[in-house]
PDB file of C-alpha atoms and ligand atoms in Angstrom:
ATOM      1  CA  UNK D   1      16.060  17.477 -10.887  1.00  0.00           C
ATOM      2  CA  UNK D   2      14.497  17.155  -7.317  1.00  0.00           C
ATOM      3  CA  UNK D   3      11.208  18.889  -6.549  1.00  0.00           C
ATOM      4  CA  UNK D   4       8.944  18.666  -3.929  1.00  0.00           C
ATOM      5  CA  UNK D   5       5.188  18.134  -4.638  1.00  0.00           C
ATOM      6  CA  UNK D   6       2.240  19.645  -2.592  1.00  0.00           C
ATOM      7  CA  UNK D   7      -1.534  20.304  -2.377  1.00  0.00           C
ATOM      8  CA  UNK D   8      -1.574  16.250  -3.008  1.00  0.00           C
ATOM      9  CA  UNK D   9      -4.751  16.245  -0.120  1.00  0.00           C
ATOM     10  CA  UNK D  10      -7.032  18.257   1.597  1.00  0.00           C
ATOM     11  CA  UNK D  11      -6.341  18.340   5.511  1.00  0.00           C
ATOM     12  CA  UNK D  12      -9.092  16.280   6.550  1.00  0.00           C
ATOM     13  CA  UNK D  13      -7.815  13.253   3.983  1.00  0.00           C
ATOM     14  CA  UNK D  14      -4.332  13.424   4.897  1.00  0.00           C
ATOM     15  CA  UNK D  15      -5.646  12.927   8.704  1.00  0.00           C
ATOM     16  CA  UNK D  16      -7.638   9.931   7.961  1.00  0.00           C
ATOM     17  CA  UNK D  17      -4.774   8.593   5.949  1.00  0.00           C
ATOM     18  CA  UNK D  18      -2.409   8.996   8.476  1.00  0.00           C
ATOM     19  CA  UNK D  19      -4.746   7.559  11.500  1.00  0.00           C
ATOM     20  CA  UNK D  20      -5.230   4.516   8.756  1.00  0.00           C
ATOM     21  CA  UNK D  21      -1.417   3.830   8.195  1.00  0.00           C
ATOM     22  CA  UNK D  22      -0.929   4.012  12.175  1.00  0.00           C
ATOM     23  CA  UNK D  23      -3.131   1.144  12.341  1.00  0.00           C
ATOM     24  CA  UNK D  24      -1.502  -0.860   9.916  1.00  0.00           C
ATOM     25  CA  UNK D  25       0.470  -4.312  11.296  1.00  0.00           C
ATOM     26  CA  UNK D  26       4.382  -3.357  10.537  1.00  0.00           C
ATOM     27  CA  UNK D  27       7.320  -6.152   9.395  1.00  0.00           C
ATOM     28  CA  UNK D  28      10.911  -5.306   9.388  1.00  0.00           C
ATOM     29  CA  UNK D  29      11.279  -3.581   5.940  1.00  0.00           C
ATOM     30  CA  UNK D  30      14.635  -5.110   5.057  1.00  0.00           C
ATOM     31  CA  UNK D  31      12.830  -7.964   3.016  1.00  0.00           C
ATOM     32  CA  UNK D  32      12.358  -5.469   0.197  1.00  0.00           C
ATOM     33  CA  UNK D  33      15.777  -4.186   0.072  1.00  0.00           C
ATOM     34  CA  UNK D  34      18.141  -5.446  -2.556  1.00  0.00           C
ATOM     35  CA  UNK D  35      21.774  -7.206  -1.043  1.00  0.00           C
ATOM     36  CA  UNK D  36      23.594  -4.354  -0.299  1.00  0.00           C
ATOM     37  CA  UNK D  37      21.219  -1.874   1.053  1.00  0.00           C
ATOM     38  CA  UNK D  38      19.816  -4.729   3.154  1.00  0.00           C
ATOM     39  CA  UNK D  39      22.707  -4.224   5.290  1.00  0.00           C
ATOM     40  CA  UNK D  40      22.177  -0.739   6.123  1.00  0.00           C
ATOM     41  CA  UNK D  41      18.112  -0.327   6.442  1.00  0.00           C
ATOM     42  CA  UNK D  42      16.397  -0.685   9.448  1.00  0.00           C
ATOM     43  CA  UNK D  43      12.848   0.168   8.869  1.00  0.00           C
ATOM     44  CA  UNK D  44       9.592  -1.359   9.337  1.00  0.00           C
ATOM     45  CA  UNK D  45       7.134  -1.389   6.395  1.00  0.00           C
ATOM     46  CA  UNK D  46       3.100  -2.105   6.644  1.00  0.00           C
ATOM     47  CA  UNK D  47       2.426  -6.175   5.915  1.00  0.00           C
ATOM     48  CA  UNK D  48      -0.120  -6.600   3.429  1.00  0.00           C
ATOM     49  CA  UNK D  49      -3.826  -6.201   4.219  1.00  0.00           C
ATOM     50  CA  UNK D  50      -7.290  -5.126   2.883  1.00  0.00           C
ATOM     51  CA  UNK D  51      -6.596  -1.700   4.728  1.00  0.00           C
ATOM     52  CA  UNK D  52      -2.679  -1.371   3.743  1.00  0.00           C
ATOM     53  CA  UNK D  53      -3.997  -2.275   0.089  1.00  0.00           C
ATOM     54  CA  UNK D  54      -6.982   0.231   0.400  1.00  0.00           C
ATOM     55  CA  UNK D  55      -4.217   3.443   1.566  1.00  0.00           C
ATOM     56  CA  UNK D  56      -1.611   2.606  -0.968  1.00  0.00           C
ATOM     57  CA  UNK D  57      -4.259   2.411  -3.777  1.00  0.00           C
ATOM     58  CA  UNK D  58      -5.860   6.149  -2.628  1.00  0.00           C
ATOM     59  CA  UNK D  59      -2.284   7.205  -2.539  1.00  0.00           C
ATOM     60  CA  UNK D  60      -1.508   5.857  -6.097  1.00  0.00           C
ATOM     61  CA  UNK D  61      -4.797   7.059  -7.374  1.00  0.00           C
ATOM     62  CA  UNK D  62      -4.073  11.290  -5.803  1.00  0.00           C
ATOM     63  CA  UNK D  63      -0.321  10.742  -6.786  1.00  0.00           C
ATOM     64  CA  UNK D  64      -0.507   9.354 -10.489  1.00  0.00           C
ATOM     65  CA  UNK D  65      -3.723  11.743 -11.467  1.00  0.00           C
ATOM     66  CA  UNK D  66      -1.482  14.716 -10.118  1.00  0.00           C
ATOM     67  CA  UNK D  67      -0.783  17.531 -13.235  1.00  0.00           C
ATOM     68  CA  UNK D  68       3.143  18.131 -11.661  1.00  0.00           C
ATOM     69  CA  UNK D  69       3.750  14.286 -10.704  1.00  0.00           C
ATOM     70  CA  UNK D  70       2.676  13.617 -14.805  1.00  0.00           C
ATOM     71  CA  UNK D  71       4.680  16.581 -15.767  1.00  0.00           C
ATOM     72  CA  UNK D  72       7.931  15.795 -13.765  1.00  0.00           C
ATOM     73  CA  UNK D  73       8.021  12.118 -13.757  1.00  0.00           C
ATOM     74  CA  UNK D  74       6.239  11.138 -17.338  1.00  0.00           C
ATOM     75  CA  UNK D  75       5.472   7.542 -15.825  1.00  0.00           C
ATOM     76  CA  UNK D  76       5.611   4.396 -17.745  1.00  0.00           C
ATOM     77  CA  UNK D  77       5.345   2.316 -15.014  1.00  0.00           C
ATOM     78  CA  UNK D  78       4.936   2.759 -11.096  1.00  0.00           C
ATOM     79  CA  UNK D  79       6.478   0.399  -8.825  1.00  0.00           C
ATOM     80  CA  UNK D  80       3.796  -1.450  -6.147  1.00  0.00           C
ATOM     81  CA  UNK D  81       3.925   1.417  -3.251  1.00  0.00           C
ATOM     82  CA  UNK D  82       5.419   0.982   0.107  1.00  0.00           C
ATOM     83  CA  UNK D  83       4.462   1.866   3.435  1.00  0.00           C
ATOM     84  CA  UNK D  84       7.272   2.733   5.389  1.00  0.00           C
ATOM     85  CA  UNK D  85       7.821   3.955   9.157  1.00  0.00           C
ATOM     86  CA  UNK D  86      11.368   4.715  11.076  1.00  0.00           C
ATOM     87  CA  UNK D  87      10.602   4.400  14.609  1.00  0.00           C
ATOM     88  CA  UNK D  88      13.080   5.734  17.367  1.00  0.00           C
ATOM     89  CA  UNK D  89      16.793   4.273  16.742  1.00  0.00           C
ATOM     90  CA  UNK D  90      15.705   3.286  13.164  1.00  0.00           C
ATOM     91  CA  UNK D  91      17.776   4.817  10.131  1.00  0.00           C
ATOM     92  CA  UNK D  92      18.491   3.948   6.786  1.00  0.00           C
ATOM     93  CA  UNK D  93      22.068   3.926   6.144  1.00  0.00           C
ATOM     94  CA  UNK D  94      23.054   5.283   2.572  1.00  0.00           C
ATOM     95  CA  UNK D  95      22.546   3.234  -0.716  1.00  0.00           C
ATOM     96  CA  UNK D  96      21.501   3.401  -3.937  1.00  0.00           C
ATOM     97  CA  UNK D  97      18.161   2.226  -4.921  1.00  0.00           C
ATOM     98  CA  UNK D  98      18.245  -1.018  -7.047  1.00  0.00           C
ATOM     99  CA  UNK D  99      17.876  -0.005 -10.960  1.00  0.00           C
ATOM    100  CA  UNK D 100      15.657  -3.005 -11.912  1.00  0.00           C
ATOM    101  CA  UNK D 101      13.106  -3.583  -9.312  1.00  0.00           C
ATOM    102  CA  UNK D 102       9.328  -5.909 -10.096  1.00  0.00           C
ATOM    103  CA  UNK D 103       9.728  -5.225 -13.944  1.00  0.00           C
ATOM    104  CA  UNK D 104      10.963  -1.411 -14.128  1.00  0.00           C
ATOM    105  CA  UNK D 105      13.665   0.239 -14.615  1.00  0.00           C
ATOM    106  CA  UNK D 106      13.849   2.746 -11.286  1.00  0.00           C
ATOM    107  CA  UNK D 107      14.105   5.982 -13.081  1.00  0.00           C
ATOM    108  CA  UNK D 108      12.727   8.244  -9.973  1.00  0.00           C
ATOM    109  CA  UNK D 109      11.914   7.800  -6.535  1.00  0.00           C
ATOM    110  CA  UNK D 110       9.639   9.620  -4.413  1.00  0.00           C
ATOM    111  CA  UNK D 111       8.698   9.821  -0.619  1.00  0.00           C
ATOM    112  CA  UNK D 112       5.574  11.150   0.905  1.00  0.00           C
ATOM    113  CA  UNK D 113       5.646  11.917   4.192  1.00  0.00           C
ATOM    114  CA  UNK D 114       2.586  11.234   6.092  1.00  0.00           C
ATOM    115  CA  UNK D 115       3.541  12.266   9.528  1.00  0.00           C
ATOM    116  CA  UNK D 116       4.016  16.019  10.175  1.00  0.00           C
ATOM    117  CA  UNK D 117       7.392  17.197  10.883  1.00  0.00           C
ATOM    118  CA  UNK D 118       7.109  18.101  14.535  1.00  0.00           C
ATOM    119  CA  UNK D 119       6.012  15.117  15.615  1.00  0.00           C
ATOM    120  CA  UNK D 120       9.331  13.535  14.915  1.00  0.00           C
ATOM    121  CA  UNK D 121      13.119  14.125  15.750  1.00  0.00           C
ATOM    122  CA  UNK D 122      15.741  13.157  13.183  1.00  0.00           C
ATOM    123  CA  UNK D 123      14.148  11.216   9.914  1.00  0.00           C
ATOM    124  CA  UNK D 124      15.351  13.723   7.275  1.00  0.00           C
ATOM    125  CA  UNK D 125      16.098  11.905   3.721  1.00  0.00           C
ATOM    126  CA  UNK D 126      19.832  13.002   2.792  1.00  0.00           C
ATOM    127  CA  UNK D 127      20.209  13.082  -0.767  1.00  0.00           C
ATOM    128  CA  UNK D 128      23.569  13.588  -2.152  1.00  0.00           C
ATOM    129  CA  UNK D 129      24.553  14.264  -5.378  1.00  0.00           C
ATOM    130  CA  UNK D 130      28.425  15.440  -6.805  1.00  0.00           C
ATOM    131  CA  UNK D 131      28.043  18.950  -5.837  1.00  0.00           C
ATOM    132  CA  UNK D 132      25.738  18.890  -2.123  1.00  0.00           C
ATOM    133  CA  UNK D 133      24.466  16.604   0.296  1.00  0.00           C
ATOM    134  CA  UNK D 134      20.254  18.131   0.925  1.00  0.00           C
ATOM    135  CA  UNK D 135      18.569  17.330   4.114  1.00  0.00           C
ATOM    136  CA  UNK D 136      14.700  16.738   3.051  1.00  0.00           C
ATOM    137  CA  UNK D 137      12.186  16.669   5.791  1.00  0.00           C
ATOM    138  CA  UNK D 138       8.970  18.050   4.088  1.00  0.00           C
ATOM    139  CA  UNK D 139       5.239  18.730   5.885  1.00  0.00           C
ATOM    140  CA  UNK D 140       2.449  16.140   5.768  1.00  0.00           C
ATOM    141  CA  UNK D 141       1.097  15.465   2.825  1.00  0.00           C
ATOM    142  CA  UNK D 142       4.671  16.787   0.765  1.00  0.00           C
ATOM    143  CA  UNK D 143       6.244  14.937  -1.895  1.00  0.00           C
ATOM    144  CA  UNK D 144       9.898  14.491  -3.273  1.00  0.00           C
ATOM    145  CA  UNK D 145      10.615  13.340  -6.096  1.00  0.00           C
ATOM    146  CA  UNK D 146      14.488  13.130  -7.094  1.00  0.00           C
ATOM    147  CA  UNK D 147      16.426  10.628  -9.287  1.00  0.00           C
ATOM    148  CA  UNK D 148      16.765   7.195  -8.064  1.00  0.00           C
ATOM    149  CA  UNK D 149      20.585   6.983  -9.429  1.00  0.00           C
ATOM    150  CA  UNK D 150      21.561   9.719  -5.999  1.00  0.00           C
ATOM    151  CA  UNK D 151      23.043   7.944  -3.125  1.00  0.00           C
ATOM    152  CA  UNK D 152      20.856   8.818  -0.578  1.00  0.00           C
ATOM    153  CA  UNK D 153      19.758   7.768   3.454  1.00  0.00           C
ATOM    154  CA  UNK D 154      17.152   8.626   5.552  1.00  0.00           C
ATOM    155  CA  UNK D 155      18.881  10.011   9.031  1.00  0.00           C
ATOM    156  CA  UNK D 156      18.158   8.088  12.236  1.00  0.00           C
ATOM    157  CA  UNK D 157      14.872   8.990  13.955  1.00  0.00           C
ATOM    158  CA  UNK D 158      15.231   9.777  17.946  1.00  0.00           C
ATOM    159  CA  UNK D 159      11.782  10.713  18.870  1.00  0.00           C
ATOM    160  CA  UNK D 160       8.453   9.775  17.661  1.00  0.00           C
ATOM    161  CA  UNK D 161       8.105   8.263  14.374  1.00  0.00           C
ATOM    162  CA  UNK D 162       7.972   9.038  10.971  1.00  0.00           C
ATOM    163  CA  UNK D 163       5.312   7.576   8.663  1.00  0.00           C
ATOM    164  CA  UNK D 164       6.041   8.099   4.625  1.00  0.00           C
ATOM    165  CA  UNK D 165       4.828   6.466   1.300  1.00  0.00           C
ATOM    166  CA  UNK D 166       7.479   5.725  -0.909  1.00  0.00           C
ATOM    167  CA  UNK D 167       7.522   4.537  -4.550  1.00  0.00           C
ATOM    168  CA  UNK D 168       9.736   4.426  -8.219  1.00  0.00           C
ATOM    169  CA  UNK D 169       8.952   5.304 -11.202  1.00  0.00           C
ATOM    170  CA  UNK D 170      10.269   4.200 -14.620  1.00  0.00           C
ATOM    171  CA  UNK D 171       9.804   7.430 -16.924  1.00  0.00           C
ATOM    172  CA  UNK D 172       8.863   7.685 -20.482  1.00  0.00           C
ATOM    173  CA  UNK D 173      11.851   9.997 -20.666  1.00  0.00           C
ATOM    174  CA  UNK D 174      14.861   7.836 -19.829  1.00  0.00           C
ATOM    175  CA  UNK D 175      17.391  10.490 -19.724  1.00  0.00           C
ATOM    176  CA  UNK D 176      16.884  13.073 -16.876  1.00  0.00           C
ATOM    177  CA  UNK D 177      18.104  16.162 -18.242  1.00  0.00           C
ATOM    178  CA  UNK D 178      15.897  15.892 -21.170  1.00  0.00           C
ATOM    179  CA  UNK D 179      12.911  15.496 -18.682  1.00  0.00           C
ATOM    180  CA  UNK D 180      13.537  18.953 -17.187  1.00  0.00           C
ATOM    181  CA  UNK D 181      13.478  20.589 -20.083  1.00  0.00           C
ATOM    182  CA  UNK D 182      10.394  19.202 -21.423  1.00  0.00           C
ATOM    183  CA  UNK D 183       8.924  19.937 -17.782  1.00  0.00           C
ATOM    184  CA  UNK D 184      10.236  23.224 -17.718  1.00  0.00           C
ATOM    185  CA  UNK D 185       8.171  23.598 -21.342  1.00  0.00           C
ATOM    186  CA  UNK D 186       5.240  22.466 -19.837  1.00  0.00           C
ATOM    187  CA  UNK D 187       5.093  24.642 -17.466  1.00  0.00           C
ATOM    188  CA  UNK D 188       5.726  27.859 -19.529  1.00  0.00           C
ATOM    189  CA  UNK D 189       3.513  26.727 -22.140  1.00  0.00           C
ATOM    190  CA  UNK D 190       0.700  26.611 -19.214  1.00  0.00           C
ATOM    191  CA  UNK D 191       2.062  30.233 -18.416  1.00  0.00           C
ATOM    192  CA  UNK D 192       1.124  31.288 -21.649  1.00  0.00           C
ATOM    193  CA  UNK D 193      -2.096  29.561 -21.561  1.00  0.00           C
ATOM    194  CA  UNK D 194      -2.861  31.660 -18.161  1.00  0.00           C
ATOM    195  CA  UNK D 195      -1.678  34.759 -19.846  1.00  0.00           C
ATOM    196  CA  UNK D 196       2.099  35.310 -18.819  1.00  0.00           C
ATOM    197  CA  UNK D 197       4.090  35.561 -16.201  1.00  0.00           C
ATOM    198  CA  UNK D 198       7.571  37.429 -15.268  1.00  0.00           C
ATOM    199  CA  UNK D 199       9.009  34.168 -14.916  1.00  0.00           C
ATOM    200  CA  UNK D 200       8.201  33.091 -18.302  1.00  0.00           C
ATOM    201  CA  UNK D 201      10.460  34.950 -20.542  1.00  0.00           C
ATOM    202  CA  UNK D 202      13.936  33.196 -17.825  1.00  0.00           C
ATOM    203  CA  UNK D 203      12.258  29.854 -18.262  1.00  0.00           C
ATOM    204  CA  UNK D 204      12.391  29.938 -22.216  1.00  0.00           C
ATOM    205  CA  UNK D 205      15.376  31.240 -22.322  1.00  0.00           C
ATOM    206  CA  UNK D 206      16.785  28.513 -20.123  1.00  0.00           C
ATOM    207  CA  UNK D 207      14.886  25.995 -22.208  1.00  0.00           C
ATOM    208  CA  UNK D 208      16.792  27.183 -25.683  1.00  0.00           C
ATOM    209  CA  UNK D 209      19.684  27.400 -23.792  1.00  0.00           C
ATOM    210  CA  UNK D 210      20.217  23.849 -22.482  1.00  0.00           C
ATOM    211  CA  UNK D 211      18.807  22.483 -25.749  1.00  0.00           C
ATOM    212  CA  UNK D 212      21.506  24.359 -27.569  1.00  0.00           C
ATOM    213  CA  UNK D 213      23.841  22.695 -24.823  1.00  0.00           C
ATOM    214  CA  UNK D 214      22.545  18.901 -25.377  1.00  0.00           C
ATOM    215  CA  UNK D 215      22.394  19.511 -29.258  1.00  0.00           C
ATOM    216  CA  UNK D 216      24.569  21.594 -30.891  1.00  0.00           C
ATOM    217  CA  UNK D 217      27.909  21.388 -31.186  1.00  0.00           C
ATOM    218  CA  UNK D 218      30.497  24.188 -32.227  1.00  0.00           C
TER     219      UNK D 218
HETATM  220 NI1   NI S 301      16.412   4.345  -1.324  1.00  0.00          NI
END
């Protein structure tokens, strides 16, 4: 399951936090990337400071207090968050993220983009999976979260330059298909607690469906 998270931070946060991360110092990001992807990422990434430590921690804070982050991901552990930016020319070629990273297991990944879309040319993540390749490119302030076992690249940026946070996450719920469901029930049981919806009655059903489907044989 991919989704995209919003309403992560009022417009006058997601300003500062943007102004703060342009400010940052920037290395070349390939340091962080395991062998292989090494050879096909060429990014910068903010170098550790007071201010870089300050962002990422409000970031962390918004992102791991969020009620459809919790519901979506079910976090065990969240890897330390990165500050990345793709300047004009820079790309990251396709890979798959590394499955044991600083003592997780890299369940999900997610991307927030900090810069708006406008200001930038190119800079869409590509995700693909064995059905579709998607083209991401959300507002400021949007998050994606989609499973870190996609191959997946972020498209080469021609104009401007795109700011994002990005970050893994090992779930609680190991197995992804069993995480949708119990999202899905989450979010129909908080139906029910509002007092019903017309979408509730298609969600159930698809919930009893695909259990049937992971449990029952015939
Ligand atoms: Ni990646």
């Amino acid at each position: 399951m991919m989704l995209a998270i919003d309403g992560l931070f009022d417009a006058g946060t997601l300003v500062a936090l943007r102004e703060a991360a342009e400010a940052l110092d920037f290395a070349d990001g390939a340091a962080t990337a395991g062998a292989l992807a090494r050879r096909v990422k060429a990014n910068d990434q903010a170098v550790a400071s007071p201010e870089r430590d300050a962002l990422l921690a409000k970031v962390s804070a918004v992102v791991t207090a969020h009620t459809v982050f919790l519901s979506a991901a079910r976090p065990l552990r969240i890897s330390p968050l990165i500050l990345s930016r793709y300047r004009e020319g820079q790309t990251y070629g396709l890979h798959v993220d590394d499955a044991l990273m600083q003592g997780l297991r890299a369940d999900l990944s997610f991307t927030l983009f900090l810069s708006e879309p406008e200001s930038y040319d190119g800079g869409a993540l590509v995700i693909e999976d064995s059905f579709e390749t998607r083209a991401v490119k959300l507002g400021a302030g949007e998050m994606i979260l989609y499973p870190s076992t996609t191959l997946h690249r972020v498209e080469p940026v021609t104009r401007g330059a795109r700011l994002a946070v990005v970050g893994w996450v090992q779930s609680r719920v190991r197995d992804s298909g069993q995480r949708e469901i119990l999202f899905d029930l989450d979010r129909s049981i908080a139906d029910l607690q509002a007092g019903g919806s017309a979408a509730l009655l298609d969600r159930l059903a698809k919930t009893r469906s695909n259990l049937l489907r992971m449990w029952a044989e015939v």
